[in-house]
Every structure is written in structure tokens, then in C-alpha cells.
XYZ file of C-alpha atoms in Angstrom:
220
model
C -49.112 16.945 -23.616
C -52.139 15.106 -25.053
C -51.186 16.242 -28.555
C -47.677 15.038 -27.896
C -48.946 11.636 -26.872
C -51.172 11.334 -29.935
C -48.509 12.421 -32.423
C -45.774 10.296 -30.879
C -42.521 11.374 -29.214
C -39.906 13.417 -30.987
C -36.512 11.715 -30.922
C -34.251 13.101 -28.201
C -31.574 15.221 -29.833
C -33.794 16.313 -32.750
C -33.332 19.859 -34.029
C -36.962 20.520 -33.135
C -36.123 20.463 -29.429
C -35.540 23.827 -27.811
C -31.793 24.421 -28.448
C -31.497 26.532 -25.318
C -32.702 23.669 -23.148
C -35.239 23.742 -20.343
C -34.797 25.866 -17.261
C -34.880 24.286 -13.805
C -38.398 25.568 -13.264
C -39.584 24.148 -16.603
C -38.059 20.777 -15.718
C -39.833 20.879 -12.372
C -43.161 21.559 -14.086
C -42.681 18.680 -16.547
C -41.831 16.248 -13.748
C -44.813 17.408 -11.707
C -47.362 17.313 -14.564
C -46.311 13.833 -15.689
C -46.318 12.484 -12.146
C -49.790 13.876 -11.376
C -51.659 13.511 -14.683
C -49.958 10.623 -16.495
C -49.207 7.772 -14.091
C -48.502 5.453 -17.051
C -45.450 7.573 -17.978
C -42.138 8.377 -16.318
C -39.742 11.280 -16.741
C -35.988 10.894 -17.066
C -33.827 14.028 -16.665
C -31.440 14.722 -19.520
C -29.070 17.574 -20.172
C -31.271 20.510 -21.101
C -34.335 18.311 -21.604
C -36.702 15.782 -20.050
C -37.224 12.379 -21.652
C -40.760 10.997 -21.308
C -41.106 7.203 -21.551
C -43.774 4.594 -20.951
C -43.726 3.126 -17.461
C -42.160 -0.329 -17.270
C -43.174 -1.494 -13.792
C -40.801 -4.477 -13.739
C -37.858 -2.297 -14.788
C -38.728 0.427 -12.277
C -39.043 -2.134 -9.471
C -35.618 -3.552 -10.381
C -34.096 -0.042 -10.381
C -35.611 0.776 -6.973
C -34.406 -2.554 -5.568
C -30.886 -1.950 -6.910
C -30.788 1.574 -5.445
C -32.007 0.344 -2.051
C -29.381 -2.419 -2.057
C -26.663 0.108 -2.885
C -27.850 2.526 -0.169
C -28.041 -0.271 2.408
C -24.540 -1.408 1.465
C -23.177 2.125 1.981
C -24.925 2.295 5.359
C -23.348 -0.997 6.460
C -19.901 0.222 5.368
C -20.302 3.431 7.406
C -21.320 1.691 10.644
C -17.696 1.446 11.762
C -17.139 1.038 15.504
C -20.822 0.361 16.115
C -20.172 -3.211 14.956
C -18.271 -3.675 18.241
C -21.358 -2.558 20.179
C -23.522 -4.863 18.051
C -21.217 -7.775 18.882
C -21.249 -6.995 22.624
C -25.053 -6.914 22.535
C -25.199 -10.267 20.737
C -26.718 -8.752 17.595
C -26.271 -10.101 14.075
C -23.030 -9.342 12.216
C -24.185 -10.844 8.914
C -24.060 -7.546 7.028
C -20.562 -6.541 8.068
C -18.179 -5.936 5.164
C -15.411 -8.556 5.328
C -13.201 -6.253 3.272
C -12.754 -4.277 6.509
C -10.546 -7.107 7.772
C -8.688 -7.781 4.550
C -6.945 -4.490 3.829
C -3.211 -4.095 3.452
C -2.000 -2.182 6.559
C 0.694 -0.448 4.491
C -1.217 0.612 1.374
C -4.850 0.361 2.539
C -5.723 -1.655 -0.581
C -8.338 -4.389 -0.274
C -6.921 -7.897 -0.516
C -8.817 -10.999 -1.695
C -10.946 -12.584 1.042
C -9.501 -16.031 1.724
C -11.566 -19.028 2.748
C -9.729 -19.102 6.092
C -10.703 -15.496 6.912
C -14.300 -16.110 5.911
C -14.639 -19.332 7.949
C -13.053 -17.755 11.054
C -15.390 -14.788 10.808
C -18.430 -17.045 10.434
C -17.346 -19.029 13.499
C -16.875 -15.801 15.486
C -20.284 -14.592 14.320
C -21.940 -17.834 15.433
C -20.316 -17.571 18.878
C -21.404 -13.945 19.386
C -24.908 -13.853 17.938
C -27.608 -14.202 20.568
C -25.075 -14.182 23.415
C -24.698 -10.638 24.819
C -21.453 -10.134 26.735
C -21.220 -8.848 30.333
C -20.350 -5.139 30.514
C -17.905 -4.357 33.319
C -16.752 -0.869 34.273
C -16.059 1.498 37.146
C -18.425 4.372 37.933
C -19.879 3.798 34.485
C -23.346 5.364 34.548
C -22.376 8.338 32.349
C -20.348 6.005 30.116
C -23.474 3.952 29.512
C -25.475 7.112 28.808
C -22.970 8.269 26.182
C -22.728 4.781 24.692
C -26.504 4.510 24.337
C -26.913 7.985 22.846
C -24.022 7.516 20.397
C -24.606 3.971 19.157
C -28.158 2.918 20.089
C -30.591 5.834 19.821
C -32.299 8.695 21.613
C -32.253 8.569 25.393
C -35.601 7.749 27.049
C -37.213 10.503 29.116
C -37.153 8.491 32.361
C -34.236 6.754 34.080
C -36.367 3.650 34.661
C -37.074 3.371 30.929
C -33.372 3.863 30.182
C -32.446 1.062 32.598
C -35.046 -1.270 31.079
C -33.910 -0.645 27.499
C -30.243 -0.921 28.463
C -30.793 -4.277 30.152
C -32.601 -5.539 27.055
C -29.309 -5.062 25.200
C -26.900 -5.950 28.015
C -28.528 -8.232 30.608
C -25.388 -8.322 32.782
C -23.811 -4.981 33.798
C -21.252 -4.859 36.616
C -20.120 -1.565 38.134
C -17.096 -2.175 40.358
C -17.591 1.124 42.202
C -21.101 0.082 43.160
C -19.816 -3.306 44.339
C -17.123 -1.639 46.453
C -19.394 0.918 48.133
C -22.802 -0.768 48.373
C -23.774 -1.292 52.045
C -20.163 -0.960 53.181
C -21.078 1.020 56.316
C -18.449 3.776 55.840
C -19.452 7.418 55.525
C -16.768 8.061 52.924
C -15.803 4.647 51.500
C -12.849 4.057 49.217
C -14.115 4.141 45.648
C -11.265 4.997 43.270
C -9.691 2.217 41.245
C -6.265 2.911 42.752
C -7.583 2.661 46.318
C -9.448 -0.534 45.538
C -6.422 -2.058 43.800
C -4.181 -1.293 46.799
C -6.733 -2.795 49.170
C -7.093 -5.924 47.068
C -3.299 -6.331 46.889
C -3.162 -6.562 50.693
C -5.865 -9.190 50.803
C -4.545 -12.725 51.135
C -5.821 -15.098 48.522
C -5.244 -18.839 48.126
C -2.638 -20.012 45.646
C -4.332 -21.536 42.640
C -2.406 -23.763 40.254
C -3.460 -25.934 37.359
C -1.771 -28.899 35.799
C -0.438 -28.362 32.295
C -1.188 -31.141 29.844
C 0.956 -31.990 26.853
C -1.248 -32.303 23.778
C 1.188 -34.792 22.238
C 0.936 -37.220 25.167
C -1.704 -39.910 24.816
C -3.006 -41.031 28.240
C -2.940 -44.719 29.084
């Protein structure tokens, strides 16, 4: 390798290069030797050969940055339904791909993103970010467990830790079964949604009405 460096590189594609090409093991050795012993050089895989070039730190940094941006973009596009969970938790939606909302329902082709779509999305984003929504369900403990494991991360070892982490994301959680059975005094209280709905239907409630205003009428 030192002789090679002193004599200068042979042009890639020259007849002096091994016509049979390098084996996978030989390529591995070249990559490894250059990486360990010649930090000022880089190796670029070619068909049947390895190109050795001087290290251009600015170029390599730009390549790494471009690859990371491409990988991050693919990750954002694969998030899918988790964006709904992010919105419910009041998290940022800045990296969501607007093309998701501008596809033709018939062909699936991406349509141009109009200014109206972009402004409405930005307004929706501003209303959601930092404002986690109340989560309301019935007998929902296992639902919350599955939701956390699927969209948030690994479940904590202790229930208390799970509750603490869950409330960090969703400060307000309402379980209608718990509301219906907590301190009710019955040994076997009604707890199904159908039973609760029938009971609530029989409960008399005051009639509530609101005045409708005409937007075209200007008050005196």
C-alpha cells in the first residue's frame, strides 16, 4: 500500500487491474486496512474493484448529512397512524409529509400542494401543538397498554411508572366504566355501555336551547 501511495494511483479501468476482480473477502480486507492504517484515505466500492481516494472532509460531511436527511425523511413517511397519537398528545407535527393529504383518491397520485391546504394544516398544527387532548373510553386500561406499547415505546416494569409516563402524554384520561362504578355501593353494579346508556335515557334532563344568530344581520 505504501508503494502504491508513493507511485501514485493506477487509473480505474486500466488493463493492469486484476481482470477477474476482487473477491468479497479481498474487498473486506482493503476496506479494513485503509480504515485502520490510512485515515487520510477513503475507499469507494466499485464493480470488481475498490477505488482509493484522498479524504475530503467537507465532501464526506455533506454526504453523511444528505444520507441522514434522506433516512429521516423515510422514517417520517413511515410513521403513518402514529401521527394521530402525536396530535392527541400535543406533540409537534412539523415533519409530517403534506403529500399524505394531497393524493388523488382514485389514482393515488400525488397532487400539487396548494396554498390553502398548507395554510389550513399550519393552523391545525398550531391549535394542536402543546395542547394534549382528553382521552375518553370505556374500560380502557388494556387499550391504553396496547396503545403505549404500539406507538410510544416499551412498557415500564411497574404500573405506577406506566401511569406516570402515560399522564405525561395525556394529562386528562376519563374512563366511563370507572365513573359509573366508583363508590356506587352496589355489589354488582351496571358497567356495560348498553346498561349505562339505557339508564341515562331514563334520567330526566333539562331542555337546553340556544338562540341561532344570522351572520348577515347587523345588530342595532
